[in-house]
């Protein structure tokens, strides 16, 4: 292997700055997409467990749409196709006046793509709560919305917290796809460093380490959260 | 917005089909290689050789923590360097996908193997079977039932992930669609049709996975 | 049928033997019954689980429903607060026709307490939070008021020191007593019990029945599905025997135990009492 190492490239300007701004965009896109995914996914997950058939079918359609089309293509659809299909005034605004359209598109596309996964998790969490709990809530005069908010969802979220960790991790990894519509997030920046300096090994190593650290931090955060909301019986504190 | 013209798809059909064939080829090769390598990784991880088991865990968790796009870039850059000669994009991508998928399939195998009660191992040992005989004749056939739906689901994810070869301009279905879209300036029609194609193929895969898991769910 | 009718039908000997549970609280005369079930039918697909049930429960009355498993007992009382829908018939609870407007059902459920076989305490909430939840969110009571009520009820069911515990930290009997307190916190006009002791270990059944017995003596209207014939003897005004989706016999408690008319009730009693 014929390769001239130069690790110092990573801390030289402008490359260090490129890495930092790439990391910033990766974090901004991933975290906002995750928040959107949690909100939309919870809503769709709840709708998927309602007793009526039509809302359940709608939720299943939503999940199927977002799960069965590659994220890359979804990004292109939001970026290139949707503005053309909207009423022309909106389309013009999106294309001309909206600042950073590629950033907003990445957040939206990644958020909705992930929301389908969250919806499946939340739905299965709600189903895992015994039907007696729903009945007990309804029997005490709660409205369906109250039963979900006060009784079913708090339990469902505890059940699905461990599997949600992997979806949260996946958001960070998937945010790399934003580079295909011109967002210079972490992976794009390292790729750029490689093509400027030909020090691909160092650049990709830097990105790999950053993603590993993000994964460790996310896992640590979710474990801490799990412990914080764990009920006493699962912590061995039962009398 | 000018009128839609889906004729563009018809004219580009052979080109698109060639791309689709490459997508399927990549999926098949990555799945086959990933399953074989993944089984090995899972067995090592569950084995008593501490050092090897930690190495395998590091491999799996490492690959699962980084984006596939970065993996594709890594191997696109690394493989020619390691071999000392230039290789095609396809070759580097095949290696990247096999190694990447192995990490995910190994997790499926690990969960599947762990789902078999220890009593099954003990019963097989008591009959005089060795470790690999027990694995092959007793444990894997049982674990496969639990794993097959997950393996199909993973294959659907993999099929979608092959679209990422777009980043190194390898002409799979996604890249071909984007070439047609830009060459003929028919982005709306081409991307909508491409989405439909992916949707239909992946829905069939997802439906067969859920049918399998429903059929095999313990009563 | 009113309490007066029941007592009038008893022989002097029976009155001497009357259980200590004869309530000091008079049953309100002339007011509408608490529950009026008439000609109730329900099927799950081809299986008919209720075949034209009739039952009237007066205010202040304690009715025990017994019968073999699968006889439709649970389904019948779940119909009373609308947790199960029925196909045909009429059901009026505290002046509300069940099965009509959803909004009426919600307010009706808030006034009917329900205690089920598996307790169904909310596992993510402490005992105190369990008892306060519906008080605060359904009755819109202040937190302070709800907690005061909860503490008083915990004392009443004999668990004054468990307010901070989570359900999983309690025994089955304790959980069921909390469930009763949770239902009572809503100031219900009637209580439904769906096999409240059948999921309990034998040594815990007594503590739950004691709480229920006291409730009966205080004049609560109660419909209790149970196999605990000892409880029925002590607490019930009437016993209803169900079999295969039909009410086979309804009789004052003493009469039911001493001279059941229906053959199936006789058989059931002889089996259950010989256990």
Short mmCIF file of C-alpha atoms in Angstrom, two decimals, chain C residues 90-229:
data_model
loop_
_atom_site.label_atom_id
_atom_site.label_comp_id
_atom_site.label_asym_id
_atom_site.label_seq_id
_atom_site.Cartn_x
_atom_site.Cartn_y
_atom_site.Cartn_z
CA UNK C 90 -82.95 -2.02 26.76
CA UNK C 91 -80.72 -0.99 29.60
CA UNK C 92 -81.33 2.04 31.83
CA UNK C 93 -78.76 2.90 34.47
CA UNK C 94 -79.48 5.72 36.91
CA UNK C 95 -81.93 7.21 34.43
CA UNK C 96 -79.52 7.04 31.46
CA UNK C 97 -80.33 4.78 28.53
CA UNK C 98 -77.10 2.89 27.89
CA UNK C 99 -75.99 2.64 24.30
CA UNK C 100 -77.43 5.91 23.07
CA UNK C 101 -75.22 8.99 23.17
CA UNK C 102 -71.50 8.56 23.68
CA UNK C 103 -71.25 11.71 25.81
CA UNK C 104 -73.90 10.40 28.20
CA UNK C 105 -71.97 7.15 28.49
CA UNK C 106 -68.79 8.94 29.55
CA UNK C 107 -70.54 10.80 32.34
CA UNK C 108 -72.39 7.63 33.34
CA UNK C 109 -69.15 5.66 33.58
CA UNK C 110 -67.71 8.33 35.84
CA UNK C 111 -70.58 7.63 38.25
CA UNK C 112 -70.40 3.82 38.11
CA UNK C 113 -67.38 2.28 39.80
CA UNK C 114 -65.89 -0.84 38.28
CA UNK C 115 -63.48 -3.30 39.81
CA UNK C 116 -62.17 -6.03 37.56
CA UNK C 117 -60.58 -9.41 37.98
CA UNK C 118 -57.06 -8.25 37.15
CA UNK C 119 -57.15 -5.01 39.21
CA UNK C 120 -55.91 -2.98 36.24
CA UNK C 121 -54.08 -0.44 38.34
CA UNK C 122 -52.00 1.84 36.15
CA UNK C 123 -48.49 0.40 36.54
CA UNK C 124 -46.75 3.68 35.67
CA UNK C 125 -48.41 5.60 38.49
CA UNK C 126 -48.11 5.40 42.27
CA UNK C 127 -51.04 4.28 44.38
CA UNK C 128 -51.94 7.88 45.17
CA UNK C 129 -51.67 8.93 41.51
CA UNK C 130 -53.81 5.96 40.51
CA UNK C 131 -56.59 7.12 42.80
CA UNK C 132 -56.27 10.78 41.77
CA UNK C 133 -56.02 10.39 37.99
CA UNK C 134 -59.69 10.23 37.02
CA UNK C 135 -60.70 12.54 39.89
CA UNK C 136 -58.50 15.28 38.44
CA UNK C 137 -59.02 14.64 34.73
CA UNK C 138 -62.63 13.49 34.62
CA UNK C 139 -64.25 15.15 37.65
CA UNK C 140 -61.88 18.18 37.40
CA UNK C 141 -61.20 18.15 41.12
CA UNK C 142 -58.19 20.08 42.37
CA UNK C 143 -55.10 18.05 43.10
CA UNK C 144 -55.32 18.87 46.80
CA UNK C 145 -58.93 17.78 47.00
CA UNK C 146 -58.26 14.61 45.06
CA UNK C 147 -55.32 13.68 47.26
CA UNK C 148 -57.28 14.27 50.45
CA UNK C 149 -60.03 12.02 49.11
CA UNK C 150 -57.48 9.40 48.07
CA UNK C 151 -55.82 9.35 51.47
CA UNK C 152 -59.14 9.00 53.26
CA UNK C 153 -60.06 6.07 51.03
CA UNK C 154 -56.68 4.41 51.45
CA UNK C 155 -57.24 4.52 55.19
CA UNK C 156 -60.68 3.05 54.68
CA UNK C 157 -59.36 0.08 52.70
CA UNK C 158 -56.62 -0.42 55.27
CA UNK C 159 -53.62 0.80 53.24
CA UNK C 160 -52.81 4.22 54.71
CA UNK C 161 -49.05 3.75 54.33
CA UNK C 162 -48.96 2.65 50.69
CA UNK C 163 -49.69 5.88 48.85
CA UNK C 164 -46.17 6.19 47.43
CA UNK C 165 -45.88 2.58 46.32
CA UNK C 166 -46.15 1.45 42.70
CA UNK C 167 -48.67 -1.31 41.94
CA UNK C 168 -45.94 -3.85 41.24
CA UNK C 169 -44.70 -3.40 44.82
CA UNK C 170 -48.04 -4.50 46.28
CA UNK C 171 -49.55 -7.94 46.79
CA UNK C 172 -52.56 -8.91 44.73
CA UNK C 173 -54.91 -8.32 47.64
CA UNK C 174 -53.46 -4.89 48.29
CA UNK C 175 -53.71 -4.02 44.60
CA UNK C 176 -57.34 -4.99 44.52
CA UNK C 177 -58.07 -2.88 47.60
CA UNK C 178 -56.39 0.08 45.89
CA UNK C 179 -58.55 -0.60 42.83
CA UNK C 180 -61.64 -0.44 45.02
CA UNK C 181 -60.43 2.83 46.55
CA UNK C 182 -59.77 4.18 43.06
CA UNK C 183 -63.33 3.38 42.02
CA UNK C 184 -64.80 4.84 45.23
CA UNK C 185 -62.87 8.07 44.75
CA UNK C 186 -65.26 8.97 41.95
CA UNK C 187 -68.18 8.97 44.45
CA UNK C 188 -69.99 6.34 42.43
CA UNK C 189 -73.72 5.78 42.73
CA UNK C 190 -73.13 2.07 42.18
CA UNK C 191 -70.24 -0.37 42.05
CA UNK C 192 -69.70 -3.24 39.66
CA UNK C 193 -67.38 -6.07 40.68
CA UNK C 194 -66.26 -8.50 37.99
CA UNK C 195 -64.85 -11.57 39.76
CA UNK C 196 -62.81 -9.36 42.11
CA UNK C 197 -61.14 -12.25 43.94
CA UNK C 198 -60.71 -14.87 41.24
CA UNK C 199 -57.15 -13.81 40.39
CA UNK C 200 -56.06 -13.72 44.03
CA UNK C 201 -54.17 -16.24 46.11
CA UNK C 202 -56.52 -17.80 48.69
CA UNK C 203 -54.93 -16.04 51.65
CA UNK C 204 -55.66 -12.63 50.12
CA UNK C 205 -59.30 -13.18 49.26
CA UNK C 206 -60.48 -12.40 52.78
CA UNK C 207 -59.02 -8.91 52.96
CA UNK C 208 -60.72 -7.89 49.72
CA UNK C 209 -64.06 -9.41 50.68
CA UNK C 210 -63.91 -7.60 54.04
CA UNK C 211 -63.63 -4.26 52.27
CA UNK C 212 -66.51 -5.18 49.97
CA UNK C 213 -68.64 -6.33 52.89
CA UNK C 214 -68.15 -3.05 54.69
CA UNK C 215 -69.07 -1.21 51.52
CA UNK C 216 -72.28 -3.23 51.32
CA UNK C 217 -73.13 -2.41 54.92
CA UNK C 218 -72.66 1.27 54.18
CA UNK C 219 -75.47 1.05 51.66
CA UNK C 220 -73.64 1.05 48.34
CA UNK C 221 -75.53 -0.36 45.39
CA UNK C 222 -73.43 -3.29 44.23
CA UNK C 223 -73.55 -5.85 41.47
CA UNK C 224 -70.98 -8.52 42.16
CA UNK C 225 -69.99 -11.35 39.86
CA UNK C 226 -68.32 -13.88 42.13
CA UNK C 227 -68.07 -17.50 43.14
CA UNK C 228 -67.55 -16.55 46.78
CA UNK C 229 -70.76 -17.95 48.20
#
